[in-house]
């Protein structure tokens, strides 16, 4: 299936690219526009090149002034470069119909087995009902995600805003993950950790889980469709540690409703956070 269904105005910004690559310490740039954009998996191809690059510092550029209609895409590691950056300056829009129980479809943009990833930019991510990011430890696999930073993104109408979701029965870890300066427009739920993810109800016992630790949600502003705006759902046996929220202000999309937070076995602190998160264990 093509990763990229359609795209507007293909050939721009090449001169900028050429000017950029001067010093050796500069990142190697992978602009999705250079990857044969229309309907042939440009994002996946660009990612494959980036991931296998011998440069230390690589950037996937999604340029501004454009909207990209993106089929579900899997940004999978491990990758060779130690510093990976996804610079989202354009608008990413999911296909209009979310799938039902199809896992590959529900997760629109997935990051798997990556270290040292920074996702930022001035663009927007419009999930049209899809979940955005997550999904580790599928089918008893060993998954690691570490040092991942998502900042300055706008999520519009997505199923979930900042979500870390791990499969029950998986193993490995997700740690040192930051979501910072995130604007939410009518997302279903804004902040989610789900350590028991099990869509098909035939998951192994929850004694195994991907460990989640050192996660920071900072500078969130916007609206949640679901009154349960914040949901930190960790395994009773494993739990999540060092989960921190600060400067979070999420209101309900329906003004008369009062948003709230819920947690299971989540350890950490919340500062200046609305709705308050009294369920965090200190
Ligand atoms: C990108 O999305 C923003 C916010 O929704 C919007 O203001 C802007 O016009 C969009 N740009 C393009 C090129 O579609
Ligand atoms: C994205 O992150 C890089 C590296 O941290 C930084 O240099 C750049 O200014 C950031 N860009 C935006 C738009 O936040
Ligand atoms: C967390 O990730 C950042 C960015 O990759 C890195 O600079 C920092 O050292 C990491 N912190 C820990 C405690 O590993
Ligand atoms: C939010 O997500 C939950 C669980 O996925 C779903 O049951 C509910 O209908 C969604 N709410 C909205 C307003 O989309
Ligand atoms: C949290 O986990 C419990 C136990 O598996 C489950 O019943 C509940 O639906 C989960 N809640 C959310 C919001 O995912
Ligand atoms: C949160 O945002 C709402 C809506 O913009 C605003 O009315 C409220 O004062 C803000 N609360 C805090 C604590 O900043």
PDB file of C-alpha atoms in Angstrom, residues 136-137 163-170 192-210 212 228 231-240 263-266:
ATOM      1  CA  UNK A 136       5.597  -1.076  21.627  1.00  0.00           C
ATOM      2  CA  UNK A 137       6.128  -4.705  22.560  1.00  0.00           C
ATOM      3  CA  UNK A 163       0.220   8.366  23.876  1.00  0.00           C
ATOM      4  CA  UNK A 164       2.656   5.696  24.911  1.00  0.00           C
ATOM      5  CA  UNK A 165       1.119   2.332  24.387  1.00  0.00           C
ATOM      6  CA  UNK A 166       2.809  -0.977  25.087  1.00  0.00           C
ATOM      7  CA  UNK A 167       1.506  -4.459  24.479  1.00  0.00           C
ATOM      8  CA  UNK A 168       0.783  -6.781  27.306  1.00  0.00           C
ATOM      9  CA  UNK A 169       3.258  -9.651  27.297  1.00  0.00           C
ATOM     10  CA  UNK A 170       5.918  -7.640  25.516  1.00  0.00           C
ATOM     11  CA  UNK A 192      -2.260   8.507  27.635  1.00  0.00           C
ATOM     12  CA  UNK A 193      -0.031   5.789  28.914  1.00  0.00           C
ATOM     13  CA  UNK A 194      -1.429   2.326  28.313  1.00  0.00           C
ATOM     14  CA  UNK A 195       0.774  -0.478  29.485  1.00  0.00           C
ATOM     15  CA  UNK A 196      -1.859  -3.152  29.024  1.00  0.00           C
ATOM     16  CA  UNK A 197      -2.719  -2.585  25.448  1.00  0.00           C
ATOM     17  CA  UNK A 198      -4.667  -5.614  24.216  1.00  0.00           C
ATOM     18  CA  UNK A 199      -7.050  -4.935  21.350  1.00  0.00           C
ATOM     19  CA  UNK A 200      -8.053  -8.529  20.635  1.00  0.00           C
ATOM     20  CA  UNK A 201      -8.714  -9.691  24.199  1.00  0.00           C
ATOM     21  CA  UNK A 202      -6.448 -12.729  23.907  1.00  0.00           C
ATOM     22  CA  UNK A 203      -3.330 -11.359  25.478  1.00  0.00           C
ATOM     23  CA  UNK A 204      -0.919 -13.195  27.757  1.00  0.00           C
ATOM     24  CA  UNK A 205      -0.910 -12.557  31.494  1.00  0.00           C
ATOM     25  CA  UNK A 206       0.185  -9.122  32.483  1.00  0.00           C
ATOM     26  CA  UNK A 207       3.252 -10.316  34.365  1.00  0.00           C
ATOM     27  CA  UNK A 208       5.357  -9.300  31.403  1.00  0.00           C
ATOM     28  CA  UNK A 209       5.267  -5.733  30.204  1.00  0.00           C
ATOM     29  CA  UNK A 210       7.392  -3.136  28.550  1.00  0.00           C
ATOM     30  CA  UNK A 212       7.877   2.675  31.093  1.00  0.00           C
ATOM     31  CA  UNK A 228     -10.998  11.621  30.871  1.00  0.00           C
ATOM     32  CA  UNK A 231      -5.141   8.412  31.500  1.00  0.00           C
ATOM     33  CA  UNK A 232      -2.023   6.825  32.971  1.00  0.00           C
ATOM     34  CA  UNK A 233      -2.763   3.151  32.848  1.00  0.00           C
ATOM     35  CA  UNK A 234       0.153   1.072  34.091  1.00  0.00           C
ATOM     36  CA  UNK A 235       0.477  -2.581  34.926  1.00  0.00           C
ATOM     37  CA  UNK A 236      -0.289  -3.582  38.525  1.00  0.00           C
ATOM     38  CA  UNK A 237       2.816  -5.733  38.604  1.00  0.00           C
ATOM     39  CA  UNK A 238       5.287  -3.508  36.771  1.00  0.00           C
ATOM     40  CA  UNK A 239       3.970   0.029  37.001  1.00  0.00           C
ATOM     41  CA  UNK A 240       5.400   3.159  35.449  1.00  0.00           C
ATOM     42  CA  UNK A 263      -4.194   6.402  36.865  1.00  0.00           C
ATOM     43  CA  UNK A 264      -3.305   2.830  37.697  1.00  0.00           C
ATOM     44  CA  UNK A 265       0.031   2.269  39.429  1.00  0.00           C
ATOM     45  CA  UNK A 266       1.646   5.353  37.901  1.00  0.00           C
TER      46      UNK A 266
END
